[in-house]
PDB file of C-alpha atoms in Angstrom:
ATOM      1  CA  UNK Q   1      55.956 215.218 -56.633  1.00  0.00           C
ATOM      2  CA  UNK Q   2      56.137 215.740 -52.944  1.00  0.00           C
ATOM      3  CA  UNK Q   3      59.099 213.299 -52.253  1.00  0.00           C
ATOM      4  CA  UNK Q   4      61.653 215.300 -54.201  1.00  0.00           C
ATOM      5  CA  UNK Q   5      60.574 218.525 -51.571  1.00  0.00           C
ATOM      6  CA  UNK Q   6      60.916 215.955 -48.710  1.00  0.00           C
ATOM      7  CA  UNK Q   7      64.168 214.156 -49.493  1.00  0.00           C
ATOM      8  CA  UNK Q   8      65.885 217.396 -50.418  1.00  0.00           C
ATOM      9  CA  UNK Q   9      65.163 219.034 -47.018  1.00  0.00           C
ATOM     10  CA  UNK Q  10      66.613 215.381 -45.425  1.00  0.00           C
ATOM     11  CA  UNK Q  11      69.822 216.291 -47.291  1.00  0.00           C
ATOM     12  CA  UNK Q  12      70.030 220.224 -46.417  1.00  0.00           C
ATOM     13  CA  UNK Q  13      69.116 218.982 -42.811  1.00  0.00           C
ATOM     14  CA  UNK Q  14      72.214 216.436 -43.221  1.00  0.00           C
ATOM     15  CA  UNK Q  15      74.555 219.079 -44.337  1.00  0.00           C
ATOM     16  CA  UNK Q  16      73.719 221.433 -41.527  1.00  0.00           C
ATOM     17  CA  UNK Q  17      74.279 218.774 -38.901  1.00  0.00           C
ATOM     18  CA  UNK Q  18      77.413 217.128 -40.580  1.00  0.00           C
ATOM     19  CA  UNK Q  19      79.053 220.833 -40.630  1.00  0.00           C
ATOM     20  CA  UNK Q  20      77.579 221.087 -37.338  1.00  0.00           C
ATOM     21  CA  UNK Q  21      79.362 218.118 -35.823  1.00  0.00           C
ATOM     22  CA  UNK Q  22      82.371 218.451 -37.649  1.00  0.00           C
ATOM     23  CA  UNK Q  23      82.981 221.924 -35.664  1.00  0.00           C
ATOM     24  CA  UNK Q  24      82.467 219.733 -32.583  1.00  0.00           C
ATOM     25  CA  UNK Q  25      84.589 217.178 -33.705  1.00  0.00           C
ATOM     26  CA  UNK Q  26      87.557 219.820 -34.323  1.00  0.00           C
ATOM     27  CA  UNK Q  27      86.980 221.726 -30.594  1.00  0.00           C
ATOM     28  CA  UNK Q  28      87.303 217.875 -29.075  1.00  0.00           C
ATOM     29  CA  UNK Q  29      90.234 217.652 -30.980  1.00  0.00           C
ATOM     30  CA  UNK Q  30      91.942 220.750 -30.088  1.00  0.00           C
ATOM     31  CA  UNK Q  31      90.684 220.414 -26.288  1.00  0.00           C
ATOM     32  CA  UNK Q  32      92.576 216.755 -26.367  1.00  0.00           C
ATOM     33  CA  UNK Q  33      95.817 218.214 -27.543  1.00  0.00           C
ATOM     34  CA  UNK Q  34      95.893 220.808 -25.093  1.00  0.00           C
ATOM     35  CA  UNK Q  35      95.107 218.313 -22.505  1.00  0.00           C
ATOM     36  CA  UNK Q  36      97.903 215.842 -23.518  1.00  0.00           C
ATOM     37  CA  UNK Q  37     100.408 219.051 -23.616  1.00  0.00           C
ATOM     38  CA  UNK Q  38      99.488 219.971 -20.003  1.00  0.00           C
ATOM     39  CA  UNK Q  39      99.524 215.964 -18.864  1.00  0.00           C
ATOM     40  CA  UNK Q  40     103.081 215.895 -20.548  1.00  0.00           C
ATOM     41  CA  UNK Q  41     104.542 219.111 -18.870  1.00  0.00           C
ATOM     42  CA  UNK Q  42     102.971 217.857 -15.342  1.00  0.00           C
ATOM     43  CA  UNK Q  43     105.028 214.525 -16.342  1.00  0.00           C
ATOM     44  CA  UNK Q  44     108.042 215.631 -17.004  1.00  0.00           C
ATOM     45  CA  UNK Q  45     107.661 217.887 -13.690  1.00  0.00           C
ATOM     46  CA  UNK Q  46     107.431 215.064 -11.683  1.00  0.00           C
ATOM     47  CA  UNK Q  47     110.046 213.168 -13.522  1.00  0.00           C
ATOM     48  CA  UNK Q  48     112.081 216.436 -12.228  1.00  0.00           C
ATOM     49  CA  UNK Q  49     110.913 216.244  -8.752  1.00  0.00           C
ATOM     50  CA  UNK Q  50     111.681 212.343  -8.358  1.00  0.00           C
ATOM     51  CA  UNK Q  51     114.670 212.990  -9.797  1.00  0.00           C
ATOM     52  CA  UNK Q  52     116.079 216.194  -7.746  1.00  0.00           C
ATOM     53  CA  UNK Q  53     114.550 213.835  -4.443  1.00  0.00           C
ATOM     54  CA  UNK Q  54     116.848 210.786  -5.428  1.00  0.00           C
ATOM     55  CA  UNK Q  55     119.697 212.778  -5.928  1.00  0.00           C
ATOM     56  CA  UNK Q  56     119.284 213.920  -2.348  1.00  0.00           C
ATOM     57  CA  UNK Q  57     118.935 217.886  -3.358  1.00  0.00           C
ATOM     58  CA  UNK Q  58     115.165 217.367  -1.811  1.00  0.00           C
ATOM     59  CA  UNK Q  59     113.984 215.801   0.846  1.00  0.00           C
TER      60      UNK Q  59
END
């Protein structure tokens, strides 16, 4: 009789942290895109750079 009470808190207790670290999982996944959008402009910045100092326009 008991084991019903038990195994359906397990499962509300699942839910919670499932929803829980599915949240997490989408804040990791918006943190890495803006991380890869900021390592991309910083790339193509130095692309510039190296390119504007083999030109000979820097020094």
């Amino acid at each position: 009789m008991v084991a019903p009470i038990i195994w359906g808190g397990i499962a509300l207790g699942g839910l919670f942290l499932g929803g829980r670290a599915i949240s997490e999982a989408g804040e990791a996944a918006e943190s890495a895109a803006k991380l890869a959008k900021w390592t991309a402009a910083a790339g193509a910045l130095y692309v510039s750079y190296r390119a504007l100092q083999a030109s000979g326009a820097l020094k």
